[in-house]
Coordinates of C-alpha atoms and ligand atoms in Angstrom, one line a residue:
X19 CA -6.9 -16.2 28.6
X20 CA -6.7 -19.9 27.7
X21 CA -5.4 -19.8 24.2
X22 CA -5.2 -22.8 21.8
X23 CA -2.2 -22.4 19.5
X24 CA -2.3 -24.7 16.5
X25 CA 1.1 -25.3 14.9
X26 CA 2.6 -24.0 18.2
X27 CA 5.8 -25.9 17.8
X28 CA 6.5 -24.4 14.4
X29 CA 8.6 -21.4 13.6
X30 CA 6.1 -18.5 14.2
X31 CA 3.9 -20.5 16.5
X32 CA 6.8 -21.3 19.0
X33 CA 7.8 -17.6 19.2
X34 CA 4.2 -16.6 19.8
X35 CA 3.9 -19.1 22.6
X36 CA 6.8 -17.4 24.3
X37 CA 5.2 -14.0 24.0
X38 CA 1.8 -15.3 25.2
X39 CA 3.2 -16.9 28.3
X40 CA 5.2 -13.7 29.0
X41 CA 1.9 -11.9 28.9
X42 CA 0.4 -14.3 31.5
X43 CA -1.8 -16.3 29.1
X44 CA -2.2 -20.1 29.4
X45 CA -1.2 -21.9 26.3
X46 CA -2.5 -25.2 24.9
X47 CA -0.6 -26.4 21.8
X48 CA -1.9 -28.7 19.1
X49 CA 0.6 -29.8 16.5
X50 CA 1.0 -33.0 14.4
X51 CA 4.8 -32.4 14.1
X52 CA 4.6 -32.6 10.3
X53 CA 7.1 -29.7 10.1
X54 CA 8.4 -29.4 13.6
X55 CA 10.1 -31.3 16.4
X56 CA 8.9 -32.3 19.8
X57 CA 12.2 -31.0 21.3
X58 CA 10.8 -27.5 20.7
X59 CA 8.4 -28.1 23.7
X60 CA 11.5 -28.5 26.0
X61 CA 13.0 -25.3 24.6
X62 CA 9.8 -23.5 25.3
X63 CA 9.9 -24.7 28.9
X64 CA 13.5 -23.6 29.2
X65 CA 12.8 -20.1 27.8
X66 CA 9.5 -19.5 29.7
X67 CA 9.8 -21.7 32.8
X68 CA 6.4 -23.1 31.9
X69 CA 5.6 -26.3 30.0
X70 CA 2.5 -25.7 27.9
X71 CA -0.1 -28.5 27.6
X72 CA 0.6 -30.3 24.3
X73 CA -1.6 -32.4 22.1
X74 CA 0.0 -34.3 19.2
X75 CA -3.0 -34.2 16.9
X76 CA -3.9 -33.3 13.3
X77 CA -6.2 -30.3 13.4
X78 CA -8.2 -31.5 10.4
X79 CA -9.4 -34.3 12.8
X80 CA -12.6 -32.9 14.2
X81 CA -13.0 -35.4 17.0
X82 CA -9.5 -34.9 18.2
X83 CA -9.9 -31.1 18.1
X84 CA -13.3 -31.3 19.9
X85 CA -11.7 -33.3 22.7
X86 CA -9.4 -30.3 23.4
X87 CA -12.4 -28.0 23.6
X88 CA -14.0 -30.5 26.0
X89 CA -10.9 -30.7 28.2
X90 CA -10.3 -26.9 28.4
X91 CA -12.3 -23.7 28.5
X92 CA -10.8 -22.1 25.4
X93 CA -11.0 -18.3 25.2
X94 CA -9.2 -17.8 21.9
X95 CA -7.6 -19.7 19.1
X96 CA -4.4 -18.7 17.1
X97 CA -4.3 -20.9 14.0
X98 CA -0.8 -21.3 12.7
X99 CA -1.0 -25.0 11.6
X100 CA -0.7 -25.2 7.9
X101 CA 1.5 -26.4 5.0
X102 CA 3.4 -23.5 3.6
X103 CA 5.8 -24.5 0.7
X104 CA 4.7 -22.7 -2.4
X105 CA 6.4 -25.1 -4.9
X106 CA 5.1 -28.2 -3.1
X107 CA 1.6 -26.8 -3.2
X108 CA 1.8 -26.7 -7.0
X109 CA 2.8 -30.4 -7.0
X110 CA 0.4 -31.5 -4.3
X111 CA -2.6 -29.1 -4.5
X112 CA -5.1 -31.4 -2.8
X113 CA -2.9 -32.0 0.2
X114 CA -2.6 -28.2 0.6
X115 CA -6.3 -27.5 0.1
X116 CA -7.3 -30.3 2.4
X117 CA -4.9 -29.5 5.2
X118 CA -5.2 -25.7 5.2
X119 CA -8.9 -25.4 4.5
X120 CA -10.3 -28.3 6.6
X121 CA -8.2 -27.2 9.6
X122 CA -9.7 -23.7 9.4
X123 CA -13.2 -25.0 9.0
X124 CA -12.9 -27.5 11.9
X125 CA -11.5 -24.9 14.2
X126 CA -14.0 -22.2 13.4
X127 CA -16.8 -24.7 13.8
X128 CA -15.5 -25.5 17.3
X129 CA -15.2 -21.8 18.2
X130 CA -18.9 -21.3 17.3
X131 CA -20.0 -24.5 19.0
X132 CA -18.1 -23.8 22.2
X133 CA -18.7 -20.0 22.3
X134 CA -15.0 -19.1 21.8
X135 CA -14.7 -15.3 21.4
X136 CA -11.5 -14.8 19.5
X137 CA -9.8 -16.3 16.5
X138 CA -6.5 -15.1 15.0
X139 CA -5.4 -16.4 11.6
X140 CA -2.0 -16.6 9.9
X141 CA -2.5 -15.1 6.5
X142 CA 0.1 -13.9 4.1
X143 CA 1.0 -10.9 1.9
X144 CA 0.7 -13.4 -1.0
X145 CA -3.1 -12.7 -1.0
X146 CA -2.4 -9.3 -2.5
X147 CA -0.9 -10.8 -5.7
X148 CA 1.3 -8.7 -7.9
X149 CA 0.3 -5.1 -7.0
X150 CA 2.3 -1.9 -6.4
X151 CA 3.8 -1.7 -2.8
X152 CA 3.2 -0.4 -0.2
X153 CA 0.3 -2.8 0.2
X154 CA -2.7 -1.7 2.3
X155 CA -5.3 -3.9 3.9
X156 CA -8.2 -2.3 1.9
X157 CA -6.7 -3.0 -1.5
X158 CA -8.7 -5.4 -3.7
X159 CA -7.1 -8.9 -3.6
X160 CA -5.6 -10.2 -6.8
X161 CA -5.7 -13.7 -8.1
X162 CA -3.1 -15.8 -6.2
X163 CA -0.5 -17.6 -8.3
X164 CA -0.4 -21.0 -6.5
X165 CA -2.6 -23.3 -4.3
X166 CA -0.8 -22.3 -1.1
X167 CA -1.8 -18.6 -1.6
X168 CA -5.3 -19.7 -2.6
X169 CA -5.7 -21.5 0.7
X170 CA -4.9 -18.3 2.5
X171 CA -7.4 -16.3 0.4
X172 CA -10.1 -18.9 0.9
X173 CA -9.5 -19.2 4.6
X174 CA -9.8 -15.4 5.0
X175 CA -13.2 -15.7 3.3
X176 CA -14.3 -18.6 5.4
X177 CA -13.4 -16.8 8.6
X178 CA -15.0 -13.5 7.5
X179 CA -18.3 -15.2 6.6
X180 CA -18.2 -17.2 9.9
X181 CA -17.6 -14.1 12.0
X182 CA -20.3 -12.1 10.1
X183 CA -22.8 -14.9 10.9
X184 CA -21.7 -15.2 14.6
X185 CA -21.7 -12.0 16.6
X186 CA -19.7 -13.6 19.5
X187 CA -16.7 -14.4 17.3
X188 CA -14.0 -11.7 16.7
X189 CA -11.6 -12.7 13.9
X190 CA -8.2 -11.2 13.3
X191 CA -6.6 -11.9 10.0
X192 CA -2.9 -11.2 10.1
X193 CA -1.1 -10.8 6.8
X194 CA 2.5 -11.6 7.4
X195 CA 5.3 -10.2 5.2
X196 CA 8.6 -12.1 5.4
X197 CA 9.3 -13.5 8.9
X198 CA 13.0 -14.2 9.7
X199 CA 15.3 -14.2 12.7
X200 CA 15.0 -16.2 15.9
X201 CA 14.5 -15.9 19.6
X202 CA 17.5 -14.1 21.2
X203 CA 18.2 -17.2 23.3
X204 CA 19.2 -19.1 20.2
X205 CA 17.0 -22.0 21.3
X206 CA 14.1 -21.7 18.9
X207 CA 14.2 -20.5 15.3
X208 CA 13.5 -21.6 11.7
X209 CA 14.4 -25.2 11.1
X210 CA 12.8 -26.3 7.9
X211 CA 13.1 -30.0 6.8
X212 CA 15.3 -30.5 3.7
X213 CA 16.7 -27.8 1.5
X214 CA 15.1 -24.5 2.4
X215 CA 12.9 -22.6 -0.1
X216 CA 13.2 -19.3 1.7
X217 CA 16.1 -16.9 1.5
X218 CA 17.2 -16.5 5.1
X219 CA 17.3 -20.2 6.0
X220 CA 19.2 -20.8 2.7
X221 CA 21.7 -18.1 3.6
X222 CA 22.3 -19.6 7.1
X223 CA 22.9 -23.1 5.6
X224 CA 25.4 -21.7 3.1
X225 CA 27.2 -19.7 5.8
X226 CA 27.4 -22.9 7.8
X227 CA 28.9 -24.8 4.8
X228 CA 26.0 -27.2 4.5
X229 CA 25.1 -25.7 1.0
X230 CA 27.8 -24.5 -1.3
X231 CA 26.3 -21.2 -2.5
X232 CA 23.2 -19.1 -2.7
X233 CA 21.4 -18.7 -6.0
X234 CA 20.1 -15.1 -6.2
X235 CA 17.0 -15.3 -8.3
X236 CA 17.3 -12.5 -10.8
X237 CA 19.0 -9.1 -10.8
X238 CA 16.9 -7.4 -13.5
X239 CA 13.9 -6.3 -11.4
X240 CA 13.1 -2.6 -11.2
X241 CA 14.6 -2.3 -7.7
X242 CA 17.6 -0.6 -6.0
X243 CA 20.1 -3.2 -7.2
X244 CA 17.9 -5.4 -9.5
X245 CA 17.3 -8.1 -7.0
X246 CA 13.9 -8.8 -5.3
X247 CA 12.8 -6.5 -2.5
X248 CA 10.8 -7.9 0.5
X249 CA 9.7 -6.6 3.8
X250 CA 11.6 -8.8 6.3
X251 CA 10.2 -8.8 9.8
X252 CA 11.7 -10.2 13.0
X253 CA 9.7 -13.2 14.1
X254 CA 9.6 -11.9 17.7
X255 CA 8.0 -8.7 16.5
X256 CA 5.6 -10.7 14.5
X257 CA 4.8 -12.9 17.6
X258 CA 4.1 -9.8 19.7
X259 CA 1.6 -8.7 17.0
X260 CA -0.5 -11.8 17.7
X261 CA -0.6 -11.0 21.4
X262 CA -1.9 -7.5 20.6
X263 CA -4.5 -8.8 18.2
X264 CA -5.9 -11.5 20.5
X265 CA -6.0 -9.1 23.4
X266 CA -7.5 -6.1 21.6
X267 CA -10.1 -7.3 19.1
X268 CA -13.5 -7.7 20.7
X269 CA -15.8 -8.1 17.7
X270 CA -16.1 -8.4 13.9
X271 CA -13.4 -9.0 11.4
X272 CA -10.1 -7.1 11.5
X273 CA -7.4 -7.4 8.9
X274 CA -3.8 -6.2 9.6
X275 CA -0.6 -6.2 7.7
X276 CA 2.3 -7.3 10.0
X277 CA 5.4 -5.9 8.3
X278 CA 8.0 -3.2 8.9
X279 CA 7.2 -1.0 5.9
X280 CA 10.8 -1.2 4.8
X281 CA 11.9 -3.0 1.7
X282 CA 15.3 -4.8 1.6
X283 CA 16.8 -6.4 -1.5
X284 CA 18.3 -9.9 -1.6
X285 CA 21.8 -8.5 -1.9
X286 CA 21.2 -6.0 0.9
X287 CA 20.1 -8.8 3.1
X288 CA 23.0 -11.0 2.2
X289 CA 25.5 -8.2 2.7
X290 CA 24.0 -7.3 6.1
X291 CA 24.3 -11.0 7.1
X292 CA 28.0 -11.1 6.1
X293 CA 28.8 -7.9 7.8
X294 CA 27.0 -8.4 11.1
X295 CA 28.2 -12.0 11.4
X296 CA 31.6 -11.6 9.9
X297 CA 31.2 -14.6 7.6
X298 CA 31.2 -15.2 3.9
X299 CA 28.1 -16.2 1.9
X300 CA 29.1 -17.2 -1.6
X301 CA 26.4 -16.5 -4.1
X302 CA 25.8 -16.3 -7.9
X303 CA 23.1 -14.5 -9.8
X304 CA 20.8 -16.9 -11.7
X305 CA 17.5 -16.4 -13.6
X306 CA 14.3 -15.2 -12.0
X307 CA 12.3 -17.8 -10.0
X308 CA 8.9 -18.4 -11.7
X309 CA 6.0 -16.7 -9.9
X310 CA 8.2 -14.2 -8.1
X311 CA 7.4 -10.5 -8.0
X312 CA 10.0 -7.7 -7.9
X313 CA 9.0 -5.8 -4.8
X314 CA 6.6 -6.4 -1.9
X315 CA 6.4 -4.4 1.3
X316 CA 3.7 -3.4 3.7
X317 CA 2.0 -0.3 4.8
X318 CA 1.9 -1.3 8.5
X319 CA 0.2 1.9 9.7
X320 CA -3.2 0.3 10.5
X321 CA -1.8 -2.2 13.0
X322 CA 0.1 0.7 14.6
X323 CA -3.0 2.9 14.9
X324 CA -5.5 0.2 16.0
X325 CA -3.4 -2.4 17.8
X326 CA -0.6 -0.1 19.1
X327 CA 1.8 -2.5 17.5
X328 CA 4.9 -1.7 15.5
X329 CA 8.0 -3.7 14.5
X330 CA 11.0 -2.6 16.5
X331 CA 13.9 -5.0 15.6
X332 CA 16.3 -4.2 12.7
X333 CA 17.7 -6.1 9.8
X334 CA 20.9 -6.4 11.9
X335 CA 19.0 -8.1 14.7
X336 CA 17.3 -10.4 12.2
X337 CA 20.6 -11.6 10.6
X338 CA 22.4 -12.0 14.0
X339 CA 19.6 -13.9 15.6
X340 CA 19.1 -16.2 12.6
X341 CA 22.8 -17.0 12.7
X342 CA 22.9 -17.6 16.4
X343 CA 20.1 -20.1 16.1
X344 CA 21.8 -21.9 13.2
X345 CA 25.0 -22.2 15.1
X346 CA 23.2 -23.6 18.2
X347 CA 21.1 -25.9 16.2
X348 CA 23.0 -29.2 15.7
Ligands
NAD408 P1 5.9 -24.0 10.3 O1 5.8 -25.1 9.3 O2 7.2 -23.8 11.0 O3 4.8 -24.2 11.4 C1 3.5 -24.8 11.1 C2 3.3 -25.8 12.2 O4 2.0 -26.4 11.9 C3 4.3 -27.0 12.2 O5 4.7 -27.2 13.5 C4 3.5 -28.2 11.6 O6 3.9 -29.4 12.2 C5 2.1 -27.8 12.1 N1 1.0 -28.4 11.2 C6 0.8 -28.3 9.9 N2 -0.3 -28.9 9.5 C7 -0.9 -29.4 10.7 C8 -2.1 -30.1 11.0 N3 -3.0 -30.4 10.0 N4 -2.4 -30.4 12.3 C9 -1.5 -30.0 13.3 N5 -0.4 -29.4 13.0 C10 -0.1 -29.1 11.8 O7 5.4 -22.7 9.6 P2 5.5 -21.2 10.1 O8 6.5 -20.5 9.2 O9 5.6 -21.1 11.5 O10 4.1 -20.7 9.6 C11 3.0 -20.6 10.4 C12 1.8 -20.2 9.7 O11 2.0 -18.9 9.1 C13 1.4 -21.0 8.5 O12 0.0 -21.1 8.4 C14 2.0 -20.3 7.3 O13 1.3 -20.6 6.1 C15 1.8 -18.9 7.7 N6 2.7 -17.9 7.1 C16 4.1 -18.2 7.2 C17 5.0 -17.3 6.5 C18 6.5 -17.6 6.5 O14 7.2 -17.0 5.7 N7 7.0 -18.4 7.5 C19 4.5 -16.2 5.8 C20 3.1 -16.0 5.7 C21 2.2 -16.9 6.4
UDP409 N1 15.5 -15.7 -3.1 C1 16.7 -15.9 -3.7 N2 17.3 -17.1 -3.5 C2 16.8 -18.1 -2.7 C3 15.6 -17.9 -2.1 C4 14.9 -16.7 -2.3 O1 17.2 -15.0 -4.4 O2 17.4 -19.2 -2.6 C5 14.8 -14.4 -3.2 C6 13.4 -14.5 -3.9 O3 13.5 -14.4 -5.3 C7 12.8 -13.2 -3.3 C8 13.4 -13.1 -1.9 O4 14.6 -13.8 -2.0 O5 13.1 -12.1 -4.0 C9 12.6 -13.7 -0.8 O6 12.2 -15.0 -1.1 P1 11.5 -16.0 -0.1 O7 11.2 -17.3 -0.8 O8 12.3 -16.0 1.2 O9 10.1 -15.3 0.2 P2 8.9 -14.9 -0.7 O10 9.2 -15.2 -2.1 O11 7.7 -15.6 -0.1 O12 8.7 -13.4 -0.5

């Protein structure tokens, strides 16, 4: 298939491009580089031996997006492009609603106009709100706690309504849990601008000496050691889930959790990192981060049954690969 990957130079998008090319798909990338670097395109060429066609455009720009659909016969779209920092979304709600919703509307409009059969969307476990894990796709969604989460819930609705009104469009909504790790080559990985918000990139920066210590947000949750529990998934496993979804779904709206089903606490992850990489990560326990929940992990059985997809890589793989990328990344 000819697959348009929006946000294809970002963290999850770049790993998905590798897996798509490995599975003989032709990839066209659209990215405005707001949170990625053009060098990733060279890295993708090195890893795969193929240089994907690249458009530096904003996917909220309808004319620019339409020109891609005019230039290529697109069979499917995987829409990663979006802003994703929860705290920033509270400070700049309009920027988040505009970027994340207009992009989804422009792309789905083009899919309908140009008869594109497949659309895969990056959603998030955040749409479940604070509910008891394991989380299942058929649970009622709870009110999200920030504009970022709301853009995911609304995008899911926009895409569901669009697919229901257009028989030819199959939509896959993928709810990611906590993607971490990096490609085994160490060439691509998570490289956020500024001080990281998420746990794993913060840990790698502390290990590298670029930040003095990790703040562990709370040790009074009802979890194994009191620290927050999440379902960390290796980004390469996550990327493979996209290939399965775009290849398998032929009609209607399908929603899948992409997680491992295993909960890991902050301290378990930090200890696994120190042990596997033989390096110290100084940390201190501080108060809870506002808006955080104690525990969040997937029931990933639907994706296994319907897509034949299951996460294979371990926490050890995740912490080793994340560290290899950080060491390579000057
Ligand atoms: P990322 O920031 O690394 O990648 C997003 C890419 O989209 C970047 O390359 C950025 O430059 C590009 N982009 C953003 N807005 C754009 C626009 N209007 N036009 C063109 N390009 C644009 O983020 P990621 O971690 O790879 O996340 C990819 C998607 O997955 C996002 O939609 C994110 O919300 C979602 N998601 C991520 C996580 C996570 O923990 N990383 C969890 C759940 C869902
Ligand atoms: N966390 C932490 N210190 C940090 C960043 C995160 O203790 O500097 C904790 C956070 O409270 C949560 C877990 O690590 O329990 C995962 O947080 P992250 O921001 O990576 O993901 P999310 O909150 O989206 O699940």
